[in-house]
Amino acid sequence: MRRIIFTNPKDREDFFTEIREYVNITSWNELAKSIGKSRFMIEKYRFGKLSIPENKFSELITKLPENRKEYYLDKITKKDHYWGQILGGKKAFALNKKSFDDGRKKASKARSLSAKYEFDINMPLSEELCEFIGVIIGDGFTNRYGHMYQTQVTGDKNLDLEYYRDIFKPVVDKLFPINATLVIRKDCLRLNFYSKRLFEMLTKRFKIPAGIKCYSVKIPSEILNAGEPFVNATLRGMFNTDGGVGLDKRKTYKKPYIRVNYTSVSSKLIEQIHNLLNKFNIPHSIHKKDNSQMIQINGKENVKIFLEHIGFSNPRSLNKVKYLI
């Protein structure tokens, strides 16, 4: 319930005096009883010690004629029920700011020492972990918002749901003790992880930038130095998300011409992929596309080599290349 405050003390005193005179009440005690309050409370309202509950103000103002009601309604303001506590809290904060700040720092430090989902951020490298990192490089991000740590991967609801729900999420559930949530919207889907440890693993161990990463992300050195199976798994996660398969059906080709592509605005990442594909003897080309670069693996034979080394685990792409496997 809201509270009534008169903007001018004189209007407040006149309001109570006028009510008493208009209804011919001889005492303040009698006026108090007419609205179910004590004389003590009426005096608190009358002298501005307390704001007036809106329902009691309504009972009082109905005792006046219409023209006087309109007059006094222009002389008041309405406040939320807890406005006094809020104001008091602000004053207390202003007077004791240092104490509040010290308390917040202690609480923040205590929170930072613990994490909801505990796991070893230096867990042994595995192909499953590397594919997860590849997905983060492709369509993921991680960031800190105050005391909240969020990691998220996104995809197309119609094209990627089967991969994220039936393949990727079970792998993640096995890797981390995190309650990942899959959110499906009209045109997209998001897989959310709220974990300080995961944020630390991505940013500290694998050096993935927090926040906007598209211009600077790259394959972590730890993975590049770990051996071909781990590199291939990482590339697979990347191609599952930011990569794709295209079938060129122009009349110049007797049969649909297949291409595998990967697009990024990170020149360093494109350079890494280029070097790795060369290392695995996978023929490819690089093309400029607006402010990004696109790697293309063209033709059935070259795509077959790609599938032998790297491949896909996202049904969206697998369904287009299954005739080559």
PDB file of C-alpha atoms in Angstrom:
ATOM      1  CA  MET A   1       0.000   0.000   0.000  1.00  0.00           C
ATOM      2  CA  ARG A   2       1.291   3.455  -0.896  1.00  0.00           C
ATOM      3  CA  ARG A   3       1.842   6.310   1.551  1.00  0.00           C
ATOM      4  CA  ILE A   4       0.622   9.907   1.268  1.00  0.00           C
ATOM      5  CA  ILE A   5       2.889  12.888   1.902  1.00  0.00           C
ATOM      6  CA  PHE A   6       1.896  16.552   1.787  1.00  0.00           C
ATOM      7  CA  THR A   7       4.389  18.660  -0.142  1.00  0.00           C
ATOM      8  CA  ASN A   8       3.752  21.636   2.164  1.00  0.00           C
ATOM      9  CA  PRO A   9       3.467  21.285   5.980  1.00  0.00           C
ATOM     10  CA  LYS A  10       0.873  24.069   6.162  1.00  0.00           C
ATOM     11  CA  ASP A  11      -1.415  22.246   3.713  1.00  0.00           C
ATOM     12  CA  ARG A  12      -1.144  19.140   5.877  1.00  0.00           C
ATOM     13  CA  GLU A  13      -2.173  20.982   9.042  1.00  0.00           C
ATOM     14  CA  ASP A  14      -4.992  22.797   7.223  1.00  0.00           C
ATOM     15  CA  PHE A  15      -6.220  19.467   5.828  1.00  0.00           C
ATOM     16  CA  PHE A  16      -6.756  17.967   9.276  1.00  0.00           C
ATOM     17  CA  THR A  17      -8.179  21.156  10.774  1.00  0.00           C
ATOM     18  CA  GLU A  18     -10.622  21.594   7.889  1.00  0.00           C
ATOM     19  CA  ILE A  19     -11.881  18.015   8.166  1.00  0.00           C
ATOM     20  CA  ARG A  20     -12.542  18.423  11.867  1.00  0.00           C
ATOM     21  CA  GLU A  21     -14.428  21.676  11.321  1.00  0.00           C
ATOM     22  CA  TYR A  22     -16.391  20.485   8.276  1.00  0.00           C
ATOM     23  CA  VAL A  23     -17.787  17.352   9.919  1.00  0.00           C
ATOM     24  CA  ASN A  24     -18.240  19.180  13.231  1.00  0.00           C
ATOM     25  CA  ILE A  25     -16.005  16.861  15.236  1.00  0.00           C
ATOM     26  CA  THR A  26     -15.150  18.356  18.602  1.00  0.00           C
ATOM     27  CA  SER A  27     -11.900  16.487  19.354  1.00  0.00           C
ATOM     28  CA  TRP A  28      -8.945  14.867  17.649  1.00  0.00           C
ATOM     29  CA  ASN A  29      -9.718  11.693  19.528  1.00  0.00           C
ATOM     30  CA  GLU A  30     -13.138  11.544  17.881  1.00  0.00           C
ATOM     31  CA  LEU A  31     -11.601  12.062  14.421  1.00  0.00           C
ATOM     32  CA  ALA A  32      -9.107   9.276  15.110  1.00  0.00           C
ATOM     33  CA  LYS A  33     -11.878   6.858  16.076  1.00  0.00           C
ATOM     34  CA  SER A  34     -13.785   7.653  12.862  1.00  0.00           C
ATOM     35  CA  ILE A  35     -10.985   6.070  10.803  1.00  0.00           C
ATOM     36  CA  GLY A  36     -10.075   3.339  13.274  1.00  0.00           C
ATOM     37  CA  LYS A  37      -6.901   4.960  14.571  1.00  0.00           C
ATOM     38  CA  SER A  38      -5.713   6.313  17.912  1.00  0.00           C
ATOM     39  CA  ARG A  39      -5.275   9.982  18.720  1.00  0.00           C
ATOM     40  CA  PHE A  40      -1.557   9.290  18.977  1.00  0.00           C
ATOM     41  CA  MET A  41      -1.445   8.145  15.314  1.00  0.00           C
ATOM     42  CA  ILE A  42      -3.566  11.079  14.128  1.00  0.00           C
ATOM     43  CA  GLU A  43      -1.081  13.449  15.717  1.00  0.00           C
ATOM     44  CA  LYS A  44       1.776  11.619  13.986  1.00  0.00           C
ATOM     45  CA  TYR A  45       0.000  12.100  10.637  1.00  0.00           C
ATOM     46  CA  ARG A  46      -1.015  15.669  11.398  1.00  0.00           C
ATOM     47  CA  PHE A  47       2.467  16.865  12.334  1.00  0.00           C
ATOM     48  CA  GLY A  48       4.267  14.947   9.594  1.00  0.00           C
ATOM     49  CA  LYS A  49       5.984  12.449  11.882  1.00  0.00           C
ATOM     50  CA  LEU A  50       4.535   9.629   9.775  1.00  0.00           C
ATOM     51  CA  SER A  51       3.268   9.493   6.221  1.00  0.00           C
ATOM     52  CA  ILE A  52      -0.421   8.619   5.873  1.00  0.00           C
ATOM     53  CA  PRO A  53      -1.498   5.175   4.592  1.00  0.00           C
ATOM     54  CA  GLU A  54      -3.389   5.657   1.335  1.00  0.00           C
ATOM     55  CA  ASN A  55      -6.529   3.890   2.587  1.00  0.00           C
ATOM     56  CA  LYS A  56      -6.702   6.113   5.697  1.00  0.00           C
ATOM     57  CA  PHE A  57      -6.130   9.226   3.604  1.00  0.00           C
ATOM     58  CA  SER A  58      -9.064   8.155   1.414  1.00  0.00           C
ATOM     59  CA  GLU A  59     -11.290   7.826   4.485  1.00  0.00           C
ATOM     60  CA  LEU A  60     -10.286  11.289   5.638  1.00  0.00           C
ATOM     61  CA  ILE A  61     -10.604  13.137   2.341  1.00  0.00           C
ATOM     62  CA  THR A  62     -14.090  11.736   1.656  1.00  0.00           C
ATOM     63  CA  LYS A  63     -15.284  13.851   4.582  1.00  0.00           C
ATOM     64  CA  LEU A  64     -14.615  17.024   2.541  1.00  0.00           C
ATOM     65  CA  PRO A  65     -16.704  18.556  -0.282  1.00  0.00           C
ATOM     66  CA  GLU A  66     -15.633  17.930  -3.886  1.00  0.00           C
ATOM     67  CA  ASN A  67     -13.912  21.262  -4.453  1.00  0.00           C
ATOM     68  CA  ARG A  68     -11.759  20.817  -1.344  1.00  0.00           C
ATOM     69  CA  LYS A  69     -10.959  17.215  -2.288  1.00  0.00           C
ATOM     70  CA  GLU A  70      -9.567  18.418  -5.613  1.00  0.00           C
ATOM     71  CA  TYR A  71      -7.589  21.125  -3.859  1.00  0.00           C
ATOM     72  CA  TYR A  72      -5.840  18.755  -1.457  1.00  0.00           C
ATOM     73  CA  LEU A  73      -5.273  16.043  -4.059  1.00  0.00           C
ATOM     74  CA  ASP A  74      -3.027  18.553  -5.829  1.00  0.00           C
ATOM     75  CA  LYS A  75      -1.013  19.056  -2.655  1.00  0.00           C
ATOM     76  CA  ILE A  76       0.174  15.489  -2.088  1.00  0.00           C
ATOM     77  CA  THR A  77       2.624  12.948  -3.450  1.00  0.00           C
ATOM     78  CA  LYS A  78       2.384   9.169  -3.241  1.00  0.00           C
ATOM     79  CA  LYS A  79       5.280   6.963  -2.203  1.00  0.00           C
ATOM     80  CA  ASP A  80       5.791   3.201  -2.281  1.00  0.00           C
ATOM     81  CA  HIS A  81       5.139   1.399   0.972  1.00  0.00           C
ATOM     82  CA  TYR A  82       8.841   0.845   1.767  1.00  0.00           C
ATOM     83  CA  TRP A  83      10.082   4.253   0.698  1.00  0.00           C
ATOM     84  CA  GLY A  84      11.043   5.121   4.262  1.00  0.00           C
ATOM     85  CA  GLN A  85      13.219   2.040   4.666  1.00  0.00           C
ATOM     86  CA  ILE A  86      14.844   2.714   1.307  1.00  0.00           C
ATOM     87  CA  LEU A  87      15.553   6.327   2.236  1.00  0.00           C
ATOM     88  CA  GLY A  88      16.867   5.236   5.606  1.00  0.00           C
ATOM     89  CA  GLY A  89      19.086   2.677   3.944  1.00  0.00           C
ATOM     90  CA  LYS A  90      20.535   5.311   1.620  1.00  0.00           C
ATOM     91  CA  LYS A  91      21.245   7.620   4.545  1.00  0.00           C
ATOM     92  CA  ALA A  92      22.839   4.802   6.507  1.00  0.00           C
ATOM     93  CA  PHE A  93      24.984   3.935   3.504  1.00  0.00           C
ATOM     94  CA  ALA A  94      26.079   7.556   3.093  1.00  0.00           C
ATOM     95  CA  LEU A  95      27.030   7.790   6.764  1.00  0.00           C
ATOM     96  CA  ASN A  96      28.752   4.408   6.885  1.00  0.00           C
ATOM     97  CA  LYS A  97      30.032   4.000   3.343  1.00  0.00           C
ATOM     98  CA  LYS A  98      33.448   2.723   4.396  1.00  0.00           C
ATOM     99  CA  SER A  99      31.914   0.038   6.609  1.00  0.00           C
ATOM    100  CA  PHE A 100      29.587  -1.055   3.809  1.00  0.00           C
ATOM    101  CA  ASP A 101      32.459  -1.145   1.303  1.00  0.00           C
ATOM    102  CA  ASP A 102      34.632  -3.177   3.672  1.00  0.00           C
ATOM    103  CA  GLY A 103      31.786  -5.623   4.213  1.00  0.00           C
ATOM    104  CA  ARG A 104      31.210  -6.008   0.493  1.00  0.00           C
ATOM    105  CA  LYS A 105      34.899  -6.636  -0.120  1.00  0.00           C
ATOM    106  CA  LYS A 106      34.944  -9.347   2.536  1.00  0.00           C
ATOM    107  CA  ALA A 107      31.827 -10.975   1.079  1.00  0.00           C
ATOM    108  CA  SER A 108      33.208 -10.733  -2.441  1.00  0.00           C
ATOM    109  CA  LYS A 109      36.476 -12.312  -1.353  1.00  0.00           C
ATOM    110  CA  ALA A 110      34.623 -15.134   0.369  1.00  0.00           C
ATOM    111  CA  ARG A 111      32.544 -15.783  -2.739  1.00  0.00           C
ATOM    112  CA  SER A 112      35.596 -15.703  -4.982  1.00  0.00           C
ATOM    113  CA  LEU A 113      37.260 -18.388  -2.894  1.00  0.00           C
ATOM    114  CA  SER A 114      34.509 -20.850  -3.670  1.00  0.00           C
ATOM    115  CA  ALA A 115      32.778 -22.009  -6.832  1.00  0.00           C
ATOM    116  CA  LYS A 116      29.430 -23.706  -7.207  1.00  0.00           C
ATOM    117  CA  TYR A 117      30.694 -26.390  -9.585  1.00  0.00           C
ATOM    118  CA  GLU A 118      34.113 -27.674  -8.596  1.00  0.00           C
ATOM    119  CA  PHE A 119      36.366 -29.547 -11.011  1.00  0.00           C
ATOM    120  CA  ASP A 120      40.028 -29.580 -11.934  1.00  0.00           C
ATOM    121  CA  ILE A 121      40.615 -27.010 -14.664  1.00  0.00           C
ATOM    122  CA  ASN A 122      43.837 -28.889 -15.468  1.00  0.00           C
ATOM    123  CA  MET A 123      42.053 -32.155 -16.187  1.00  0.00           C
ATOM    124  CA  PRO A 124      43.880 -34.372 -18.712  1.00  0.00           C
ATOM    125  CA  LEU A 125      43.446 -33.366 -22.321  1.00  0.00           C
ATOM    126  CA  SER A 126      41.060 -35.638 -24.231  1.00  0.00           C
ATOM    127  CA  GLU A 127      39.446 -35.654 -27.650  1.00  0.00           C
ATOM    128  CA  GLU A 128      36.084 -34.858 -26.024  1.00  0.00           C
ATOM    129  CA  LEU A 129      37.562 -31.846 -24.242  1.00  0.00           C
ATOM    130  CA  CYS A 130      39.231 -30.704 -27.462  1.00  0.00           C
ATOM    131  CA  GLU A 131      35.981 -30.907 -29.444  1.00  0.00           C
ATOM    132  CA  PHE A 132      34.345 -28.849 -26.685  1.00  0.00           C
ATOM    133  CA  ILE A 133      37.100 -26.234 -27.039  1.00  0.00           C
ATOM    134  CA  GLY A 134      36.564 -26.264 -30.799  1.00  0.00           C
ATOM    135  CA  VAL A 135      32.860 -25.541 -30.345  1.00  0.00           C
ATOM    136  CA  ILE A 136      33.696 -22.647 -28.004  1.00  0.00           C
ATOM    137  CA  ILE A 137      36.138 -21.267 -30.584  1.00  0.00           C
ATOM    138  CA  GLY A 138      33.454 -21.552 -33.243  1.00  0.00           C
ATOM    139  CA  ASP A 139      30.137 -20.500 -31.732  1.00  0.00           C
ATOM    140  CA  GLY A 140      30.811 -19.895 -28.059  1.00  0.00           C
ATOM    141  CA  PHE A 141      31.814 -17.178 -25.644  1.00  0.00           C
ATOM    142  CA  THR A 142      32.663 -16.865 -21.981  1.00  0.00           C
ATOM    143  CA  ASN A 143      32.496 -13.831 -19.735  1.00  0.00           C
ATOM    144  CA  ARG A 144      32.191 -12.562 -16.198  1.00  0.00           C
ATOM    145  CA  TYR A 145      29.303 -10.333 -15.113  1.00  0.00           C
ATOM    146  CA  GLY A 146      29.985  -9.173 -11.569  1.00  0.00           C
ATOM    147  CA  HIS A 147      29.948 -12.373  -9.520  1.00  0.00           C
ATOM    148  CA  MET A 148      28.344 -14.412 -12.319  1.00  0.00           C
ATOM    149  CA  TYR A 149      30.398 -16.436 -14.791  1.00  0.00           C
ATOM    150  CA  GLN A 150      28.657 -17.466 -17.998  1.00  0.00           C
ATOM    151  CA  THR A 151      29.770 -19.599 -20.919  1.00  0.00           C
ATOM    152  CA  GLN A 152      27.408 -20.025 -23.851  1.00  0.00           C
ATOM    153  CA  VAL A 153      27.283 -21.686 -27.246  1.00  0.00           C
ATOM    154  CA  THR A 154      24.650 -20.811 -29.816  1.00  0.00           C
ATOM    155  CA  GLY A 155      23.208 -22.496 -32.856  1.00  0.00           C
ATOM    156  CA  ASP A 156      20.336 -22.656 -35.311  1.00  0.00           C
ATOM    157  CA  LYS A 157      17.233 -24.234 -33.786  1.00  0.00           C
ATOM    158  CA  ASN A 158      16.328 -26.092 -36.956  1.00  0.00           C
ATOM    159  CA  LEU A 159      19.814 -27.135 -38.073  1.00  0.00           C
ATOM    160  CA  ASP A 160      21.777 -27.679 -34.841  1.00  0.00           C
ATOM    161  CA  LEU A 161      19.273 -28.954 -32.266  1.00  0.00           C
ATOM    162  CA  GLU A 162      20.093 -32.631 -32.783  1.00  0.00           C
ATOM    163  CA  TYR A 163      23.822 -31.989 -32.393  1.00  0.00           C
ATOM    164  CA  TYR A 164      23.610 -29.837 -29.270  1.00  0.00           C
ATOM    165  CA  ARG A 165      20.907 -31.873 -27.542  1.00  0.00           C
ATOM    166  CA  ASP A 166      21.856 -35.458 -28.417  1.00  0.00           C
ATOM    167  CA  ILE A 167      25.601 -35.337 -29.058  1.00  0.00           C
ATOM    168  CA  PHE A 168      27.314 -32.274 -27.635  1.00  0.00           C
ATOM    169  CA  LYS A 169      25.443 -31.830 -24.327  1.00  0.00           C
ATOM    170  CA  PRO A 170      25.951 -35.461 -23.190  1.00  0.00           C
ATOM    171  CA  VAL A 171      29.691 -35.043 -23.830  1.00  0.00           C
ATOM    172  CA  VAL A 172      29.733 -31.834 -21.794  1.00  0.00           C
ATOM    173  CA  ASP A 173      27.744 -33.471 -18.975  1.00  0.00           C
ATOM    174  CA  LYS A 174      30.404 -36.172 -18.849  1.00  0.00           C
ATOM    175  CA  LEU A 175      33.288 -33.691 -18.848  1.00  0.00           C
ATOM    176  CA  PHE A 176      32.054 -31.220 -16.228  1.00  0.00           C
ATOM    177  CA  PRO A 177      29.795 -31.420 -13.151  1.00  0.00           C
ATOM    178  CA  ILE A 178      27.777 -28.490 -14.480  1.00  0.00           C
ATOM    179  CA  ASN A 179      24.036 -28.306 -14.937  1.00  0.00           C
ATOM    180  CA  ALA A 180      24.079 -27.011 -18.515  1.00  0.00           C
ATOM    181  CA  THR A 181      20.740 -25.601 -19.681  1.00  0.00           C
ATOM    182  CA  LEU A 182      19.539 -25.788 -23.273  1.00  0.00           C
ATOM    183  CA  VAL A 183      17.308 -22.833 -24.148  1.00  0.00           C
ATOM    184  CA  ILE A 184      15.329 -23.007 -27.391  1.00  0.00           C
ATOM    185  CA  ARG A 185      13.926 -19.838 -28.906  1.00  0.00           C
ATOM    186  CA  LYS A 186      12.027 -19.144 -32.109  1.00  0.00           C
ATOM    187  CA  ASP A 187      15.006 -19.280 -34.460  1.00  0.00           C
ATOM    188  CA  CYS A 188      17.993 -20.129 -32.284  1.00  0.00           C
ATOM    189  CA  LEU A 189      19.160 -22.251 -29.396  1.00  0.00           C
ATOM    190  CA  ARG A 190      21.586 -21.541 -26.580  1.00  0.00           C
ATOM    191  CA  LEU A 191      23.437 -23.887 -24.287  1.00  0.00           C
ATOM    192  CA  ASN A 192      24.335 -22.047 -21.077  1.00  0.00           C
ATOM    193  CA  PHE A 193      26.922 -22.948 -18.452  1.00  0.00           C
ATOM    194  CA  TYR A 194      27.161 -20.910 -15.260  1.00  0.00           C
ATOM    195  CA  SER A 195      30.513 -21.845 -13.763  1.00  0.00           C
ATOM    196  CA  LYS A 196      33.497 -19.927 -12.465  1.00  0.00           C
ATOM    197  CA  ARG A 197      35.749 -22.960 -12.941  1.00  0.00           C
ATOM    198  CA  LEU A 198      34.787 -23.309 -16.602  1.00  0.00           C
ATOM    199  CA  PHE A 199      35.459 -19.605 -17.152  1.00  0.00           C
ATOM    200  CA  GLU A 200      38.876 -20.029 -15.526  1.00  0.00           C
ATOM    201  CA  MET A 201      39.695 -23.097 -17.586  1.00  0.00           C
ATOM    202  CA  LEU A 202      38.830 -21.373 -20.857  1.00  0.00           C
ATOM    203  CA  THR A 203      40.520 -18.049 -20.119  1.00  0.00           C
ATOM    204  CA  LYS A 204      43.501 -19.101 -17.998  1.00  0.00           C
ATOM    205  CA  ARG A 205      44.392 -22.539 -19.288  1.00  0.00           C
ATOM    206  CA  PHE A 206      43.358 -22.282 -22.944  1.00  0.00           C
ATOM    207  CA  LYS A 207      43.771 -18.490 -23.244  1.00  0.00           C
ATOM    208  CA  ILE A 208      40.393 -17.952 -24.908  1.00  0.00           C
ATOM    209  CA  PRO A 209      39.530 -14.245 -24.588  1.00  0.00           C
ATOM    210  CA  ALA A 210      36.636 -13.313 -22.322  1.00  0.00           C
ATOM    211  CA  GLY A 211      33.826 -11.366 -23.970  1.00  0.00           C
ATOM    212  CA  ILE A 212      34.164 -10.551 -27.665  1.00  0.00           C
ATOM    213  CA  LYS A 213      36.669 -13.050 -29.039  1.00  0.00           C
ATOM    214  CA  CYS A 214      35.935 -13.306 -32.768  1.00  0.00           C
ATOM    215  CA  TYR A 215      38.826 -11.051 -33.846  1.00  0.00           C
ATOM    216  CA  SER A 216      41.521 -12.589 -31.670  1.00  0.00           C
ATOM    217  CA  VAL A 217      40.551 -16.192 -30.886  1.00  0.00           C
ATOM    218  CA  LYS A 218      42.957 -18.926 -31.895  1.00  0.00           C
ATOM    219  CA  ILE A 219      43.586 -22.608 -31.307  1.00  0.00           C
ATOM    220  CA  PRO A 220      45.357 -22.953 -27.932  1.00  0.00           C
ATOM    221  CA  SER A 221      49.058 -23.801 -27.987  1.00  0.00           C
ATOM    222  CA  GLU A 222      48.484 -26.657 -25.554  1.00  0.00           C
ATOM    223  CA  ILE A 223      46.300 -28.393 -28.131  1.00  0.00           C
ATOM    224  CA  LEU A 224      48.582 -27.639 -31.080  1.00  0.00           C
ATOM    225  CA  ASN A 225      51.454 -29.263 -29.192  1.00  0.00           C
ATOM    226  CA  ALA A 226      49.449 -32.268 -28.003  1.00  0.00           C
ATOM    227  CA  GLY A 227      49.311 -34.378 -31.138  1.00  0.00           C
ATOM    228  CA  GLU A 228      47.155 -34.944 -34.211  1.00  0.00           C
ATOM    229  CA  PRO A 229      44.119 -36.647 -32.554  1.00  0.00           C
ATOM    230  CA  PHE A 230      43.624 -33.656 -30.234  1.00  0.00           C
ATOM    231  CA  VAL A 231      44.108 -31.129 -33.031  1.00  0.00           C
ATOM    232  CA  ASN A 232      41.655 -33.005 -35.258  1.00  0.00           C
ATOM    233  CA  ALA A 233      39.033 -33.122 -32.504  1.00  0.00           C
ATOM    234  CA  THR A 234      39.378 -29.365 -31.981  1.00  0.00           C
ATOM    235  CA  LEU A 235      39.027 -28.690 -35.699  1.00  0.00           C
ATOM    236  CA  ARG A 236      35.991 -30.972 -35.777  1.00  0.00           C
ATOM    237  CA  GLY A 237      34.307 -28.899 -33.071  1.00  0.00           C
ATOM    238  CA  MET A 238      35.115 -25.737 -34.996  1.00  0.00           C
ATOM    239  CA  PHE A 239      33.793 -27.060 -38.321  1.00  0.00           C
ATOM    240  CA  ASN A 240      30.687 -28.412 -36.526  1.00  0.00           C
ATOM    241  CA  THR A 241      29.763 -24.839 -35.626  1.00  0.00           C
ATOM    242  CA  ASP A 242      31.403 -22.159 -37.768  1.00  0.00           C
ATOM    243  CA  GLY A 243      31.979 -24.484 -40.702  1.00  0.00           C
ATOM    244  CA  GLY A 244      29.566 -25.987 -43.159  1.00  0.00           C
ATOM    245  CA  VAL A 245      28.958 -28.016 -46.295  1.00  0.00           C
ATOM    246  CA  GLY A 246      27.692 -26.504 -49.516  1.00  0.00           C
ATOM    247  CA  LEU A 247      26.428 -28.201 -52.660  1.00  0.00           C
ATOM    248  CA  ASP A 248      26.828 -26.101 -55.797  1.00  0.00           C
ATOM    249  CA  LYS A 249      23.988 -27.079 -58.121  1.00  0.00           C
ATOM    250  CA  ARG A 250      24.725 -24.741 -60.991  1.00  0.00           C
ATOM    251  CA  LYS A 251      24.262 -26.171 -64.475  1.00  0.00           C
ATOM    252  CA  THR A 252      27.998 -25.948 -65.156  1.00  0.00           C
ATOM    253  CA  TYR A 253      28.383 -29.057 -62.963  1.00  0.00           C
ATOM    254  CA  LYS A 254      27.021 -32.431 -64.053  1.00  0.00           C
ATOM    255  CA  LYS A 255      26.451 -33.315 -60.396  1.00  0.00           C
ATOM    256  CA  PRO A 256      26.189 -31.060 -57.321  1.00  0.00           C
ATOM    257  CA  TYR A 257      29.709 -29.846 -56.538  1.00  0.00           C
ATOM    258  CA  ILE A 258      30.565 -30.266 -52.854  1.00  0.00           C
ATOM    259  CA  ARG A 259      32.499 -27.751 -50.758  1.00  0.00           C
ATOM    260  CA  VAL A 260      33.437 -27.641 -47.083  1.00  0.00           C
ATOM    261  CA  ASN A 261      34.033 -24.150 -45.742  1.00  0.00           C
ATOM    262  CA  TYR A 262      35.065 -22.321 -42.595  1.00  0.00           C
ATOM    263  CA  THR A 263      34.633 -18.563 -42.114  1.00  0.00           C
ATOM    264  CA  SER A 264      36.206 -16.308 -39.484  1.00  0.00           C
ATOM    265  CA  VAL A 265      37.200 -12.684 -38.932  1.00  0.00           C
ATOM    266  CA  SER A 266      40.232 -13.845 -36.930  1.00  0.00           C
ATOM    267  CA  SER A 267      43.142 -13.764 -39.371  1.00  0.00           C
ATOM    268  CA  LYS A 268      45.283 -15.673 -36.862  1.00  0.00           C
ATOM    269  CA  LEU A 269      42.726 -18.473 -36.665  1.00  0.00           C
ATOM    270  CA  ILE A 270      42.466 -18.728 -40.456  1.00  0.00           C
ATOM    271  CA  GLU A 271      46.262 -18.891 -40.639  1.00  0.00           C
ATOM    272  CA  GLN A 272      46.316 -21.716 -38.072  1.00  0.00           C
ATOM    273  CA  ILE A 273      43.677 -23.719 -39.961  1.00  0.00           C
ATOM    274  CA  HIS A 274      45.529 -23.141 -43.233  1.00  0.00           C
ATOM    275  CA  ASN A 275      48.790 -24.440 -41.732  1.00  0.00           C
ATOM    276  CA  LEU A 276      47.104 -27.486 -40.215  1.00  0.00           C
ATOM    277  CA  LEU A 277      45.306 -28.411 -43.440  1.00  0.00           C
ATOM    278  CA  ASN A 278      48.630 -28.154 -45.255  1.00  0.00           C
ATOM    279  CA  LYS A 279      50.211 -30.380 -42.608  1.00  0.00           C
ATOM    280  CA  PHE A 280      47.513 -33.008 -43.190  1.00  0.00           C
ATOM    281  CA  ASN A 281      47.822 -32.608 -46.989  1.00  0.00           C
ATOM    282  CA  ILE A 282      44.240 -31.422 -47.361  1.00  0.00           C
ATOM    283  CA  PRO A 283      44.013 -29.187 -50.478  1.00  0.00           C
ATOM    284  CA  HIS A 284      42.096 -25.963 -49.875  1.00  0.00           C
ATOM    285  CA  SER A 285      41.851 -22.307 -50.824  1.00  0.00           C
ATOM    286  CA  ILE A 286      41.344 -19.032 -48.932  1.00  0.00           C
ATOM    287  CA  HIS A 287      38.904 -16.340 -50.059  1.00  0.00           C
ATOM    288  CA  LYS A 288      38.105 -12.849 -48.815  1.00  0.00           C
ATOM    289  CA  LYS A 289      34.498 -12.378 -47.778  1.00  0.00           C
ATOM    290  CA  ASP A 290      33.617  -8.846 -46.630  1.00  0.00           C
ATOM    291  CA  ASN A 291      35.704  -8.322 -43.456  1.00  0.00           C
ATOM    292  CA  SER A 292      36.246 -12.050 -42.960  1.00  0.00           C
ATOM    293  CA  GLN A 293      38.150 -14.863 -44.637  1.00  0.00           C
ATOM    294  CA  MET A 294      36.780 -18.199 -45.775  1.00  0.00           C
ATOM    295  CA  ILE A 295      38.664 -21.453 -46.160  1.00  0.00           C
ATOM    296  CA  GLN A 296      37.218 -23.762 -48.816  1.00  0.00           C
ATOM    297  CA  ILE A 297      37.891 -27.438 -49.416  1.00  0.00           C
ATOM    298  CA  ASN A 298      36.577 -28.054 -52.908  1.00  0.00           C
ATOM    299  CA  GLY A 299      35.462 -31.199 -54.665  1.00  0.00           C
ATOM    300  CA  LYS A 300      34.620 -34.752 -53.677  1.00  0.00           C
ATOM    301  CA  GLU A 301      38.174 -36.089 -53.458  1.00  0.00           C
ATOM    302  CA  ASN A 302      39.480 -33.259 -51.293  1.00  0.00           C
ATOM    303  CA  VAL A 303      36.434 -33.410 -49.029  1.00  0.00           C
ATOM    304  CA  LYS A 304      37.049 -37.145 -48.580  1.00  0.00           C
ATOM    305  CA  ILE A 305      40.557 -36.395 -47.287  1.00  0.00           C
ATOM    306  CA  PHE A 306      39.079 -33.835 -44.887  1.00  0.00           C
ATOM    307  CA  LEU A 307      36.568 -36.392 -43.610  1.00  0.00           C
ATOM    308  CA  GLU A 308      39.293 -38.981 -43.037  1.00  0.00           C
ATOM    309  CA  HIS A 309      41.350 -36.619 -40.883  1.00  0.00           C
ATOM    310  CA  ILE A 310      38.806 -34.313 -39.245  1.00  0.00           C
ATOM    311  CA  GLY A 311      35.203 -35.001 -40.220  1.00  0.00           C
ATOM    312  CA  PHE A 312      31.957 -33.850 -38.623  1.00  0.00           C
ATOM    313  CA  SER A 313      29.836 -34.964 -35.685  1.00  0.00           C
ATOM    314  CA  ASN A 314      27.044 -32.465 -36.375  1.00  0.00           C
ATOM    315  CA  PRO A 315      24.214 -34.232 -38.287  1.00  0.00           C
ATOM    316  CA  ARG A 316      23.576 -30.983 -40.168  1.00  0.00           C
ATOM    317  CA  SER A 317      26.820 -31.510 -42.097  1.00  0.00           C
ATOM    318  CA  LEU A 318      27.037 -35.294 -41.799  1.00  0.00           C
ATOM    319  CA  ASN A 319      23.805 -35.734 -43.734  1.00  0.00           C
ATOM    320  CA  LYS A 320      25.302 -33.843 -46.678  1.00  0.00           C
ATOM    321  CA  VAL A 321      28.528 -35.853 -46.843  1.00  0.00           C
ATOM    322  CA  LYS A 322      27.361 -39.325 -45.811  1.00  0.00           C
ATOM    323  CA  TYR A 323      27.434 -40.547 -49.416  1.00  0.00           C
ATOM    324  CA  LEU A 324      31.200 -39.908 -49.387  1.00  0.00           C
ATOM    325  CA  ILE A 325      31.926 -41.870 -46.210  1.00  0.00           C
TER     326      ILE A 325
END
